[in-house]
CSV table of N, CA and C in Angstrom, one decimal:
chain,number,residue,atom,x,y,z
A,14,MET,N,-14.6,15.3,8.0
A,14,MET,CA,-14.5,14.0,7.4
A,14,MET,C,-14.3,14.1,5.9
A,15,PRO,N,-13.3,13.5,5.3
A,15,PRO,CA,-13.1,13.6,3.9
A,15,PRO,C,-14.2,12.8,3.1
A,16,GLN,N,-14.4,13.3,1.9
A,16,GLN,CA,-15.3,12.6,1.0
A,16,GLN,C,-14.4,12.0,-0.1
A,17,ILE,N,-14.4,10.6,-0.1
A,17,ILE,CA,-13.5,9.9,-1.0
A,17,ILE,C,-14.3,9.0,-1.8
A,18,SER,N,-14.3,9.2,-3.1
A,18,SER,CA,-15.0,8.3,-4.1
A,18,SER,C,-13.9,7.5,-4.8
A,19,ILE,N,-14.1,6.2,-4.8
A,19,ILE,CA,-13.2,5.3,-5.5
A,19,ILE,C,-13.9,4.9,-6.8
A,20,LEU,N,-13.2,5.1,-7.9
A,20,LEU,CA,-13.8,4.9,-9.3
A,20,LEU,C,-13.0,4.0,-10.1
A,21,ASN,N,-13.7,3.3,-11.0
A,21,ASN,CA,-13.1,2.5,-12.0
A,21,ASN,C,-13.8,2.7,-13.3
A,22,PRO,N,-13.5,3.8,-14.0
A,22,PRO,CA,-14.2,4.2,-15.2
A,22,PRO,C,-14.2,3.0,-16.3
A,23,ASP,N,-15.3,2.8,-16.9
A,23,ASP,CA,-15.4,1.7,-17.9
A,23,ASP,C,-14.4,1.9,-19.0
A,24,ALA,N,-14.0,3.2,-19.3
A,24,ALA,CA,-13.1,3.4,-20.4
A,24,ALA,C,-11.7,2.9,-20.1
A,25,LEU,N,-11.4,2.7,-18.8
A,25,LEU,CA,-10.1,2.2,-18.4
A,25,LEU,C,-10.0,0.7,-18.2
A,26,GLY,N,-11.1,0.0,-18.3
A,26,GLY,CA,-11.1,-1.4,-18.1
A,26,GLY,C,-10.9,-1.8,-16.6
A,27,LYS,N,-11.0,-3.1,-16.4
A,27,LYS,CA,-11.0,-3.6,-15.0
A,27,LYS,C,-9.5,-3.6,-14.5
A,28,PRO,N,-9.3,-3.1,-13.2
A,28,PRO,CA,-7.9,-3.2,-12.7
A,28,PRO,C,-7.4,-4.6,-12.7
A,29,PHE,N,-6.1,-4.8,-12.7
A,29,PHE,CA,-5.5,-6.1,-12.7
A,29,PHE,C,-5.4,-6.7,-11.3
A,30,GLY,N,-5.8,-6.0,-10.3
A,30,GLY,CA,-5.7,-6.6,-8.9
A,30,GLY,C,-6.6,-5.8,-8.0
A,31,HIS,N,-6.2,-5.8,-6.7
A,31,HIS,CA,-7.0,-5.1,-5.7
A,31,HIS,C,-6.5,-3.7,-5.5
A,32,TYR,N,-6.9,-2.9,-6.5
A,32,TYR,CA,-6.7,-1.5,-6.5
A,32,TYR,C,-7.7,-0.9,-7.4
A,33,SER,N,-7.8,0.4,-7.4
A,33,SER,CA,-8.8,1.1,-8.3
A,33,SER,C,-8.0,2.1,-9.1
A,34,HIS,N,-8.6,2.6,-10.2
A,34,HIS,CA,-7.9,3.5,-11.1
A,34,HIS,C,-7.9,4.9,-10.6
A,35,VAL,N,-9.0,5.3,-9.9
A,35,VAL,CA,-9.2,6.8,-9.6
A,35,VAL,C,-9.7,6.9,-8.1
A,36,ALA,N,-9.2,7.9,-7.4
A,36,ALA,CA,-9.7,8.3,-6.2
A,36,ALA,C,-10.0,9.8,-6.3
A,37,ARG,N,-11.3,10.2,-6.1
A,37,ARG,CA,-11.7,11.6,-6.1
A,37,ARG,C,-11.9,12.0,-4.7
A,38,VAL,N,-11.2,13.1,-4.2
A,38,VAL,CA,-11.1,13.4,-2.8
A,38,VAL,C,-11.5,14.9,-2.6
A,39,LYS,N,-12.4,15.1,-1.6
A,39,LYS,CA,-12.6,16.4,-1.1
A,39,LYS,C,-12.3,16.3,0.4
A,40,ALA,N,-11.2,17.1,0.8
A,40,ALA,CA,-10.7,16.9,2.2
A,40,ALA,C,-10.2,18.3,2.7
A,41,SER,N,-10.1,18.4,4.0
A,41,SER,CA,-9.6,19.6,4.5
A,41,SER,C,-8.1,19.5,4.7
A,42,GLU,N,-7.6,18.3,4.7
A,42,GLU,CA,-6.1,18.1,4.9
A,42,GLU,C,-5.7,16.8,4.3
A,43,PHE,N,-4.4,16.8,3.8
A,43,PHE,CA,-3.8,15.6,3.2
A,43,PHE,C,-2.7,15.2,4.1
A,44,VAL,N,-2.4,13.9,4.2
A,44,VAL,CA,-1.3,13.3,4.9
A,44,VAL,C,-0.4,12.6,3.9
A,45,PHE,N,0.9,12.8,3.9
A,45,PHE,CA,1.8,12.1,3.0
A,45,PHE,C,2.7,11.3,3.9
A,46,ILE,N,2.7,10.0,3.8
A,46,ILE,CA,3.4,9.1,4.6
A,46,ILE,C,4.6,8.6,3.8
A,47,ALA,N,5.8,8.8,4.3
A,47,ALA,CA,7.0,8.3,3.7
A,47,ALA,C,6.9,6.8,3.5
A,48,GLY,N,7.7,6.3,2.5
A,48,GLY,CA,7.7,4.9,2.3
A,48,GLY,C,8.1,4.1,3.5
A,49,GLN,N,7.2,3.2,3.9
A,49,GLN,CA,7.4,2.4,5.1
A,49,GLN,C,8.1,1.1,4.7
A,50,VAL,N,9.1,0.8,5.4
A,50,VAL,CA,9.9,-0.4,5.1
A,50,VAL,C,9.7,-1.5,6.2
A,51,PRO,N,10.2,-2.7,6.0
A,51,PRO,CA,9.9,-3.8,7.0
A,51,PRO,C,10.8,-3.8,8.2
A,52,VAL,N,10.7,-2.8,9.0
A,52,VAL,CA,11.4,-2.7,10.3
A,52,VAL,C,10.5,-2.5,11.4
A,53,ASP,N,10.9,-3.0,12.6
A,53,ASP,CA,10.0,-2.7,13.8
A,53,ASP,C,10.4,-1.4,14.4
A,54,LYS,N,9.8,-1.0,15.5
A,54,LYS,CA,10.0,0.4,16.0
A,54,LYS,C,11.4,0.6,16.5
A,55,ASP,N,12.2,-0.5,16.7
A,55,ASP,CA,13.6,-0.4,17.1
A,55,ASP,C,14.5,-0.3,15.9
A,56,GLY,N,14.0,-0.4,14.7
A,56,GLY,CA,14.8,-0.3,13.4
A,56,GLY,C,15.3,-1.6,13.0
A,57,THR,N,14.9,-2.7,13.6
A,57,THR,CA,15.3,-4.1,13.3
A,57,THR,C,14.5,-4.6,12.1
A,58,ILE,N,15.2,-5.1,11.1
A,58,ILE,CA,14.4,-5.7,9.9
A,58,ILE,C,13.6,-6.9,10.4
A,59,VAL,N,12.4,-6.9,9.9
A,59,VAL,CA,11.4,-8.0,10.2
A,59,VAL,C,11.3,-8.9,8.9
A,60,GLY,N,11.5,-10.2,9.1
A,60,GLY,CA,11.3,-11.1,7.9
A,60,GLY,C,12.4,-11.1,6.9
A,61,ALA,N,13.6,-11.2,7.3
A,61,ALA,CA,14.7,-11.3,6.4
A,61,ALA,C,14.4,-12.4,5.4
A,62,ASP,N,14.5,-12.1,4.1
A,62,ASP,CA,14.2,-13.0,3.0
A,62,ASP,C,12.8,-13.6,3.0
A,63,ASP,N,11.9,-13.0,3.7
A,63,ASP,CA,10.5,-13.5,3.8
A,63,ASP,C,9.6,-12.4,3.4
A,64,PHE,N,9.2,-12.4,2.1
A,64,PHE,CA,8.4,-11.4,1.5
A,64,PHE,C,7.1,-11.2,2.3
A,65,GLU,N,6.4,-12.3,2.6
A,65,GLU,CA,5.1,-12.2,3.3
A,65,GLU,C,5.3,-11.5,4.6
A,66,ALA,N,6.3,-11.8,5.4
A,66,ALA,CA,6.5,-11.1,6.7
A,66,ALA,C,6.9,-9.7,6.5
A,67,GLN,N,7.7,-9.4,5.5
A,67,GLN,CA,8.0,-8.0,5.2
A,67,GLN,C,6.8,-7.2,4.8
A,68,CYS,N,6.0,-7.8,4.0
A,68,CYS,CA,4.8,-7.1,3.5
A,68,CYS,C,3.8,-6.8,4.7
A,69,ALA,N,3.6,-7.8,5.6
A,69,ALA,CA,2.8,-7.6,6.8
A,69,ALA,C,3.4,-6.4,7.7
A,70,GLN,N,4.7,-6.4,7.8
A,70,GLN,CA,5.3,-5.3,8.6
A,70,GLN,C,5.1,-3.9,8.0
A,71,VAL,N,5.3,-3.9,6.7
A,71,VAL,CA,5.2,-2.6,6.0
A,71,VAL,C,3.7,-2.1,6.2
A,72,PHE,N,2.7,-2.9,6.0
A,72,PHE,CA,1.4,-2.5,6.2
A,72,PHE,C,1.1,-2.1,7.7
A,73,ALA,N,1.7,-2.9,8.6
A,73,ALA,CA,1.5,-2.5,10.0
A,73,ALA,C,2.1,-1.2,10.3
A,74,ASN,N,3.3,-0.9,9.8
A,74,ASN,CA,3.9,0.4,10.0
A,74,ASN,C,3.1,1.5,9.4
A,75,THR,N,2.5,1.2,8.2
A,75,THR,CA,1.6,2.2,7.6
A,75,THR,C,0.4,2.5,8.4
A,76,LEU,N,-0.2,1.5,9.0
A,76,LEU,CA,-1.4,1.7,9.8
A,76,LEU,C,-1.0,2.5,11.1
A,77,ALA,N,0.2,2.2,11.7
A,77,ALA,CA,0.7,3.0,12.8
A,77,ALA,C,0.9,4.5,12.5
A,78,ALA,N,1.4,4.8,11.3
A,78,ALA,CA,1.5,6.1,10.8
A,78,ALA,C,0.2,6.8,10.6
A,79,LEU,N,-0.8,6.1,10.0
A,79,LEU,CA,-2.1,6.6,9.9
A,79,LEU,C,-2.7,6.9,11.2
A,80,ALA,N,-2.6,6.0,12.2
A,80,ALA,CA,-3.2,6.1,13.5
A,80,ALA,C,-2.6,7.4,14.2
A,81,ALA,N,-1.3,7.7,14.0
A,81,ALA,CA,-0.7,8.8,14.6
A,81,ALA,C,-1.3,10.1,14.2
A,82,VAL,N,-2.0,10.2,13.1
A,82,VAL,CA,-2.7,11.4,12.7
A,82,VAL,C,-4.3,11.2,12.8
A,83,GLY,N,-4.7,10.2,13.5
A,83,GLY,CA,-6.1,10.0,13.7
A,83,GLY,C,-6.8,9.4,12.5
A,84,ALA,N,-6.1,8.7,11.7
A,84,ALA,CA,-6.7,8.1,10.5
A,84,ALA,C,-6.6,6.6,10.5
A,85,GLY,N,-7.2,6.0,9.5
A,85,GLY,CA,-7.1,4.6,9.3
A,85,GLY,C,-7.2,4.3,7.8
A,86,TRP,N,-7.4,3.0,7.5
A,86,TRP,CA,-7.4,2.6,6.1
A,86,TRP,C,-8.4,3.3,5.2
A,87,SER,N,-9.6,3.7,5.8
A,87,SER,CA,-10.6,4.4,5.0
A,87,SER,C,-10.2,5.8,4.6
A,88,ASN,N,-9.1,6.3,5.2
A,88,ASN,CA,-8.5,7.6,4.8
A,88,ASN,C,-7.5,7.6,3.6
A,89,VAL,N,-7.1,6.4,3.3
A,89,VAL,CA,-6.1,6.2,2.2
A,89,VAL,C,-6.7,6.5,0.9
A,90,VAL,N,-5.9,7.4,0.1
A,90,VAL,CA,-6.4,7.7,-1.2
A,90,VAL,C,-5.4,7.3,-2.3
A,91,GLN,N,-4.2,6.9,-1.9
A,91,GLN,CA,-3.2,6.4,-2.9
A,91,GLN,C,-2.1,5.7,-2.2
A,92,PHE,N,-1.6,4.6,-2.8
A,92,PHE,CA,-0.4,3.9,-2.4
A,92,PHE,C,0.5,3.9,-3.6
A,93,THR,N,1.8,3.9,-3.3
A,93,THR,CA,2.9,3.6,-4.3
A,93,THR,C,3.7,2.5,-3.6
A,94,THR,N,3.8,1.3,-4.3
A,94,THR,CA,4.5,0.2,-3.8
A,94,THR,C,5.8,-0.1,-4.6
A,95,TYR,N,6.8,-0.3,-3.9
A,95,TYR,CA,8.1,-0.6,-4.5
A,95,TYR,C,8.5,-2.0,-4.2
A,96,LEU,N,8.8,-2.8,-5.2
A,96,LEU,CA,9.3,-4.2,-5.0
A,96,LEU,C,10.7,-4.2,-5.6
A,97,VAL,N,11.6,-5.1,-4.9
A,97,VAL,CA,12.9,-5.3,-5.4
A,97,VAL,C,13.0,-6.4,-6.5
A,98,HIS,N,12.1,-7.4,-6.4
A,98,HIS,CA,12.2,-8.5,-7.3
A,98,HIS,C,10.8,-8.7,-8.0
A,99,SER,N,10.9,-8.8,-9.3
A,99,SER,CA,9.7,-9.0,-10.1
A,99,SER,C,9.0,-10.3,-9.7
A,100,GLN,N,9.7,-11.2,-9.2
A,100,GLN,CA,9.2,-12.5,-8.8
A,100,GLN,C,8.2,-12.3,-7.7
A,101,ASP,N,8.3,-11.2,-6.9
A,101,ASP,CA,7.4,-11.0,-5.8
A,101,ASP,C,6.1,-10.3,-6.2
A,102,ILE,N,5.9,-10.0,-7.4
A,102,ILE,CA,4.6,-9.4,-7.8
A,102,ILE,C,3.4,-10.3,-7.5
A,103,GLY,N,3.5,-11.5,-7.9
A,103,GLY,CA,2.5,-12.5,-7.6
A,103,GLY,C,2.2,-12.6,-6.1
A,104,LYS,N,3.3,-12.6,-5.3
A,104,LYS,CA,3.1,-12.7,-3.8
A,104,LYS,C,2.4,-11.4,-3.3
A,105,PHE,N,2.7,-10.3,-3.9
A,105,PHE,CA,2.1,-9.0,-3.4
A,105,PHE,C,0.6,-9.0,-3.8
A,106,MET,N,0.3,-9.5,-5.0
A,106,MET,CA,-1.1,-9.6,-5.5
A,106,MET,C,-1.9,-10.5,-4.6
A,107,ARG,N,-1.3,-11.6,-4.2
A,107,ARG,CA,-2.0,-12.6,-3.3
A,107,ARG,C,-2.2,-11.9,-1.9
A,108,PHE,N,-1.2,-11.2,-1.4
A,108,PHE,CA,-1.3,-10.5,-0.1
A,108,PHE,C,-2.4,-9.5,-0.1
A,109,ARG,N,-2.5,-8.7,-1.2
A,109,ARG,CA,-3.6,-7.8,-1.3
A,109,ARG,C,-5.0,-8.5,-1.4
A,110,ALA,N,-5.0,-9.5,-2.2
A,110,ALA,CA,-6.3,-10.3,-2.4
A,110,ALA,C,-6.8,-10.8,-1.0
A,111,ARG,N,-5.9,-11.2,-0.2
A,111,ARG,CA,-6.2,-11.8,1.1
A,111,ARG,C,-6.5,-10.7,2.1
A,112,GLU,N,-5.7,-9.6,2.2
A,112,GLU,CA,-5.8,-8.6,3.2
A,112,GLU,C,-6.7,-7.5,2.9
A,113,PHE,N,-6.7,-7.0,1.7
A,113,PHE,CA,-7.5,-5.8,1.4
A,113,PHE,C,-9.0,-5.9,1.7
A,114,PRO,N,-9.7,-7.0,1.4
A,114,PRO,CA,-11.1,-7.0,1.7
A,114,PRO,C,-11.4,-6.8,3.2
A,115,HIS,N,-10.4,-7.1,4.1
A,115,HIS,CA,-10.6,-6.8,5.5
A,115,HIS,C,-10.3,-5.3,5.9
A,116,MET,N,-9.4,-4.7,5.1
A,116,MET,CA,-8.9,-3.4,5.3
A,116,MET,C,-9.8,-2.3,4.7
A,117,PHE,N,-10.4,-2.6,3.6
A,117,PHE,CA,-11.1,-1.6,2.8
A,117,PHE,C,-12.6,-2.0,2.6
A,118,ALA,N,-13.5,-1.3,3.1
A,118,ALA,CA,-14.9,-1.6,3.1
A,118,ALA,C,-15.4,-1.6,1.6
A,119,GLU,N,-16.3,-2.5,1.3
A,119,GLU,CA,-17.0,-2.5,0.0
A,119,GLU,C,-16.1,-2.5,-1.2
A,120,SER,N,-14.9,-3.1,-1.0
A,120,SER,CA,-13.9,-3.2,-2.1
A,120,SER,C,-13.5,-1.9,-2.7
A,121,ALA,N,-13.5,-0.8,-1.8
A,121,ALA,CA,-13.1,0.5,-2.3
A,121,ALA,C,-11.6,0.6,-2.1
A,122,TYR,N,-10.9,-0.1,-3.0
A,122,TYR,CA,-9.4,-0.1,-2.9
A,122,TYR,C,-8.8,1.1,-3.5
A,123,PRO,N,-7.9,1.7,-2.8
A,123,PRO,CA,-7.2,2.9,-3.3
A,123,PRO,C,-6.4,2.6,-4.5
A,124,PRO,N,-6.1,3.6,-5.4
A,124,PRO,CA,-5.2,3.5,-6.5
A,124,PRO,C,-3.8,3.0,-5.9
A,125,ASN,N,-3.1,2.2,-6.7
A,125,ASN,CA,-1.8,1.7,-6.2
A,125,ASN,C,-0.9,1.6,-7.4
A,126,THR,N,0.1,2.4,-7.5
A,126,THR,CA,1.1,2.2,-8.5
A,126,THR,C,2.2,1.3,-8.0
A,127,LEU,N,2.5,0.3,-8.8
A,127,LEU,CA,3.5,-0.8,-8.4
A,127,LEU,C,4.7,-0.6,-9.3
A,128,LEU,N,5.9,-0.5,-8.6
A,128,LEU,CA,7.1,-0.3,-9.3
A,128,LEU,C,8.1,-1.4,-8.9
A,129,VAL,N,8.9,-1.9,-9.8
A,129,VAL,CA,10.0,-2.8,-9.5
A,129,VAL,C,11.2,-2.0,-9.7
A,130,ILE,N,12.1,-2.0,-8.7
A,130,ILE,CA,13.3,-1.1,-8.7
A,130,ILE,C,14.5,-2.0,-8.4
A,131,ASP,N,15.6,-1.4,-8.6
A,131,ASP,CA,16.9,-2.1,-8.4
A,131,ASP,C,17.1,-2.5,-6.9
A,132,ARG,N,16.9,-1.6,-6.0
A,132,ARG,CA,17.0,-1.9,-4.6
A,132,ARG,C,16.4,-0.8,-3.7
A,133,LEU,N,16.2,-1.0,-2.5
A,133,LEU,CA,15.7,-0.1,-1.5
A,133,LEU,C,16.8,0.4,-0.6
A,134,ALA,N,16.5,1.2,0.4
A,134,ALA,CA,17.5,1.9,1.2
A,134,ALA,C,18.5,0.9,1.9
A,135,GLN,N,18.0,-0.3,2.3
A,135,GLN,CA,18.9,-1.3,2.8
A,135,GLN,C,18.8,-2.5,2.0
A,136,GLU,N,19.8,-3.2,1.9
A,136,GLU,CA,19.9,-4.4,1.0
A,136,GLU,C,18.9,-5.5,1.3
A,137,GLY,N,18.5,-5.7,2.5
A,137,GLY,CA,17.6,-6.7,2.9
A,137,GLY,C,16.1,-6.4,2.7
A,138,PHE,N,15.8,-5.1,2.4
A,138,PHE,CA,14.4,-4.7,2.2
A,138,PHE,C,13.9,-5.3,0.9
A,139,LEU,N,12.7,-5.9,0.9
A,139,LEU,CA,12.1,-6.4,-0.4
A,139,LEU,C,10.9,-5.6,-0.8
A,140,VAL,N,10.3,-4.8,0.1
A,140,VAL,CA,9.1,-4.0,-0.3
A,140,VAL,C,9.1,-2.7,0.5
A,141,GLU,N,8.5,-1.7,-0.1
A,141,GLU,CA,8.3,-0.4,0.6
A,141,GLU,C,7.0,0.1,0.1
A,142,LEU,N,6.3,0.8,1.0
A,142,LEU,CA,4.9,1.3,0.7
A,142,LEU,C,4.8,2.8,1.1
A,143,GLN,N,4.6,3.6,0.1
A,143,GLN,CA,4.3,5.1,0.3
A,143,GLN,C,2.8,5.3,0.3
A,144,THR,N,2.3,6.2,1.1
A,144,THR,CA,0.9,6.4,1.2
A,144,THR,C,0.5,7.9,1.2
A,145,VAL,N,-0.7,8.2,0.6
A,145,VAL,CA,-1.3,9.5,0.7
A,145,VAL,C,-2.7,9.2,1.3
A,146,ALA,N,-3.0,10.0,2.4
A,146,ALA,CA,-4.3,9.9,3.0
A,146,ALA,C,-5.0,11.2,3.1
A,147,ALA,N,-6.3,11.2,3.3
A,147,ALA,CA,-7.1,12.5,3.4
A,147,ALA,C,-7.8,12.5,4.7
A,148,LEU,N,-7.8,13.7,5.4
A,148,LEU,CA,-8.5,13.9,6.6
A,148,LEU,C,-9.6,14.9,6.4
């Protein structure tokens, strides 16, 4: 079982959302999950032009990838999130504020780097989530 400590050092100030500044990890194994995009298992895009639906699918895909290695949300040590539109930052923050308290015990939210980029692998994708977990 990994030892994961989530930290927010006073010298860094309070995070701007539902994430933490630092994850300190002692683990026997790490899992690197490729960026998950809003498609179902058949490769069909979910939620065309619907950021909320795409975000839900991306996190569902991430959970499925974690489960495939016997892990869950408590094993996550870092996220990198890619958005196509800066206008979706607020939507993403609201999604995390609503969902993360159910996903992460005691508000131990993993660090999350948020990037706004020109586009993702397919034109209709609005969000992508890359994950690092510890076992």
